[in-house]
mmCIF file of C-alpha atoms in Angstrom:
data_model
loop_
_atom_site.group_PDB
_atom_site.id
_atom_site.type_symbol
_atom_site.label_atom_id
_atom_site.label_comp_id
_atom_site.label_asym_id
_atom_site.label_seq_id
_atom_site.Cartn_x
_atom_site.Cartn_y
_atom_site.Cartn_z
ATOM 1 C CA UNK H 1 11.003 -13.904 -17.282
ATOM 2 C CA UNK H 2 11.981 -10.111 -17.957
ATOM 3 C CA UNK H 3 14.077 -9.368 -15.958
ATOM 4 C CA UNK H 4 15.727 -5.499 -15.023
ATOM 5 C CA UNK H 5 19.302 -4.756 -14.945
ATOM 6 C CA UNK H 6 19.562 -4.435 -11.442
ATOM 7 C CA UNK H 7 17.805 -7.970 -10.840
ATOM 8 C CA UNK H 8 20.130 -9.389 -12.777
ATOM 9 C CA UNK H 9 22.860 -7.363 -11.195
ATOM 10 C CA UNK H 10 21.535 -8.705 -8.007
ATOM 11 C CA UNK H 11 21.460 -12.487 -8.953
ATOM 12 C CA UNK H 12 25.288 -12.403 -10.251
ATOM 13 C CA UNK H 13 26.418 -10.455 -6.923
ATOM 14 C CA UNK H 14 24.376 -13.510 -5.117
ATOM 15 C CA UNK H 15 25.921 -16.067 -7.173
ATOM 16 C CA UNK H 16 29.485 -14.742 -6.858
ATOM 17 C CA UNK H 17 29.303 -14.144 -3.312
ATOM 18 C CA UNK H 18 28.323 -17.649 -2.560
ATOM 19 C CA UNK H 19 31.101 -18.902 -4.793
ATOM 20 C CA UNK H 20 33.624 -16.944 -2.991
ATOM 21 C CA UNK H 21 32.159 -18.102 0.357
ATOM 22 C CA UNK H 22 31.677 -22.056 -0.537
ATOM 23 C CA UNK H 23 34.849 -22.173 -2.791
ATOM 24 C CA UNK H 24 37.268 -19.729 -1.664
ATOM 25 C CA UNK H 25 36.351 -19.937 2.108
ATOM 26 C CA UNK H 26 35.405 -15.927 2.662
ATOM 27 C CA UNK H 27 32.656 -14.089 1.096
ATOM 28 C CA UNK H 28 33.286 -10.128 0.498
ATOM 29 C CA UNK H 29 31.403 -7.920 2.851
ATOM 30 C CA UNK H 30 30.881 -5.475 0.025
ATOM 31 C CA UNK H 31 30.178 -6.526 -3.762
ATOM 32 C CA UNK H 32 28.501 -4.784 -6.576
ATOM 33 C CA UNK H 33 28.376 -6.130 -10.315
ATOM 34 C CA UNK H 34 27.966 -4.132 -13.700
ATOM 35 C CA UNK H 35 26.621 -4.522 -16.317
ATOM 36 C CA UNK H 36 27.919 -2.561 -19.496
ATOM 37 C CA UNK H 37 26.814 -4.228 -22.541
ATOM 38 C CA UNK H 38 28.400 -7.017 -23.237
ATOM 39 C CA UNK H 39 31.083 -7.114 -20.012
ATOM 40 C CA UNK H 40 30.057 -7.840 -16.739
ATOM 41 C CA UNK H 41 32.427 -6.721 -13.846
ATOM 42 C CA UNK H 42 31.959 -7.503 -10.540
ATOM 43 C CA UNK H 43 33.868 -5.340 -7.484
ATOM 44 C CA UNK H 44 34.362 -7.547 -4.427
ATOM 45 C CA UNK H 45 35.679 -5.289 -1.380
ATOM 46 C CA UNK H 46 37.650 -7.251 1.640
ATOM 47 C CA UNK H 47 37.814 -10.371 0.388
ATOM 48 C CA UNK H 48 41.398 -11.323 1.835
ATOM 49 C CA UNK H 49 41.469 -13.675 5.133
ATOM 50 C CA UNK H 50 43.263 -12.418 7.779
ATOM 51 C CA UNK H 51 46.137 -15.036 7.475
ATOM 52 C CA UNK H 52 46.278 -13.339 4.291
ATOM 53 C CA UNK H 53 46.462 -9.819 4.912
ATOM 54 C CA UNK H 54 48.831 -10.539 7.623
ATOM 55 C CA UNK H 55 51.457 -11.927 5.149
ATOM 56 C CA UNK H 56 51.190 -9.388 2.312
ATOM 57 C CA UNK H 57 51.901 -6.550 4.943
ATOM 58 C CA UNK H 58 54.736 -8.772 6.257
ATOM 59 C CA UNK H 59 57.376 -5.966 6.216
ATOM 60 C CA UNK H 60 59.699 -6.025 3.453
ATOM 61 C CA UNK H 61 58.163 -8.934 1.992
ATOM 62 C CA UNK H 62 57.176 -8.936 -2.112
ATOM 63 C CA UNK H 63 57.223 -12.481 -1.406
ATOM 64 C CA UNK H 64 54.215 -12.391 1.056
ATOM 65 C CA UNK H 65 52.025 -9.928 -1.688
ATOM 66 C CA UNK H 66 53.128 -12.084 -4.579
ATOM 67 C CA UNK H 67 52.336 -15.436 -2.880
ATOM 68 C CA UNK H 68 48.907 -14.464 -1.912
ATOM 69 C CA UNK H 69 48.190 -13.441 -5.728
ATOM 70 C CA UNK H 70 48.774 -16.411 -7.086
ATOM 71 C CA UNK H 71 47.548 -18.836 -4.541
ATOM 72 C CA UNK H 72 44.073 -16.677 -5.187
ATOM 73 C CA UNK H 73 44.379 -17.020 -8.687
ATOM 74 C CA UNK H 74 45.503 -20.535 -8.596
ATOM 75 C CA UNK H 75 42.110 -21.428 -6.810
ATOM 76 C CA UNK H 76 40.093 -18.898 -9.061
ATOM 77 C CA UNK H 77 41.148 -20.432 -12.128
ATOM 78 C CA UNK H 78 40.406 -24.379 -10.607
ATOM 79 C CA UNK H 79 36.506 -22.951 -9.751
ATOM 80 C CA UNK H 80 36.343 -21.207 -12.799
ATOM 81 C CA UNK H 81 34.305 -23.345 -14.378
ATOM 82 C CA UNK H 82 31.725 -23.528 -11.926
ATOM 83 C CA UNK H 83 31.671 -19.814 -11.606
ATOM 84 C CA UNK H 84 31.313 -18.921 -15.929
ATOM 85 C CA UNK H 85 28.584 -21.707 -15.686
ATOM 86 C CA UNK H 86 26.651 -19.804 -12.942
ATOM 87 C CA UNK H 87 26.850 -16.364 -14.445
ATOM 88 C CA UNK H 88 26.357 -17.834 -17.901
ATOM 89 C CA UNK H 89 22.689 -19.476 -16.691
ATOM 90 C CA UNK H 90 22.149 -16.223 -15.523
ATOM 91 C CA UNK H 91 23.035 -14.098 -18.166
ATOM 92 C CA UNK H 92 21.603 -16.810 -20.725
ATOM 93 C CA UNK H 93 25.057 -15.308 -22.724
ATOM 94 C CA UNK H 94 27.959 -17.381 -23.073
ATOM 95 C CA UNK H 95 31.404 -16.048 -21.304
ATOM 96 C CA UNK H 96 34.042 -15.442 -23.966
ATOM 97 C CA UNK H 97 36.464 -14.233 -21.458
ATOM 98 C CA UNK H 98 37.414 -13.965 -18.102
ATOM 99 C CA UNK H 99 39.599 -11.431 -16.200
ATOM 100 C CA UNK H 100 40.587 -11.419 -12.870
ATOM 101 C CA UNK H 101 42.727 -9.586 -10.123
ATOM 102 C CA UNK H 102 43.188 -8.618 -6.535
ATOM 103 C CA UNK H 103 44.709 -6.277 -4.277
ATOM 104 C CA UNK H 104 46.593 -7.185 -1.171
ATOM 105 C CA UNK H 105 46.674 -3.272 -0.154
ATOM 106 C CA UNK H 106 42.941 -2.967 -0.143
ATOM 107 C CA UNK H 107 41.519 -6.251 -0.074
ATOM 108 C CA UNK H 108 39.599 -5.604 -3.201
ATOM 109 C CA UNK H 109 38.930 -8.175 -6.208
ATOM 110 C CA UNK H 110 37.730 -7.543 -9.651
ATOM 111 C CA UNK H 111 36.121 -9.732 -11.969
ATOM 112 C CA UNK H 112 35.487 -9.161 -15.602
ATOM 113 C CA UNK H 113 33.273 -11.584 -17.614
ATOM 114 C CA UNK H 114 33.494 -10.713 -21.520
ATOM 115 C CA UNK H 115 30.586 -11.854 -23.321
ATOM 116 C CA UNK H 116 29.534 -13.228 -26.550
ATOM 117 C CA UNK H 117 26.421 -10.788 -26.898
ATOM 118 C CA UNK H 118 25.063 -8.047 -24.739
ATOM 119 C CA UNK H 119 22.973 -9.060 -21.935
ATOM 120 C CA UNK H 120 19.220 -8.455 -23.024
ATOM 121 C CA UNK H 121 17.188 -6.844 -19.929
ATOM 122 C CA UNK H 122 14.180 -5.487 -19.386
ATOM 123 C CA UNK H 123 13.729 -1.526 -19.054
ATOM 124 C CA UNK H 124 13.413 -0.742 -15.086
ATOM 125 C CA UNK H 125 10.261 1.630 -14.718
#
């Protein structure tokens, strides 16, 4: 099937956000993937739980900011797996890399998928 850019766009915001909802426990309320030749970056807006933002705002606390960082990272690299086999089916390109990071100011994630190939799409008329 031929698909456009922005279907497949669409599939890997669908596939992410339902990763982050079943696996992680909160879906963003605002994603949006990219696709730039052979990278793939997703931008995931409020994804932090409440608990969460709650202790990296803790006053005077590194500890709270830091914590939340790596417990998200902790569970992002355990579903990992799951989630490069996903986009990967998608894509139909294997994942060379993965990059990942979050903000406990804004609540915002960022996910970069490196690929072996550019992702092959058909031209949106």
């Amino acid at each position: 099937m031929n698909r456009t850019k922005g279907q497949i766009e669409a599939q890997i915001c669908e596939a992410v956000t339902k990763f982050e909802k079943e696996y992680m426990g909160r879906g963003p309320l605002e994603i949006k993937a990219y696709i730039l030749d052979n990278i793939v970056l997703v931008r995931l807006k409020n994804v932090l739980t409440q608990a969460e933002m709650s202790l990296a705002k803790a006053s005077g606390h590194s500890e709270g900011r830091e914590l939340v960082k790596r417990t998200r990272i902790a569970l992002l690299e355990q579903g990992r797996p799951l989630l490069e086999s996903v986009v990967e089916d998608i894509l139909d390109v294997k994942i060379v890399s993965f990059h990942s990071d979050i903000s406990t100011v804004t609540g915002e994630k960022v996910i970069l998928f490196s690929l072996a190939d550019p992702v092959i799409h058909a031209q949106s008329s």
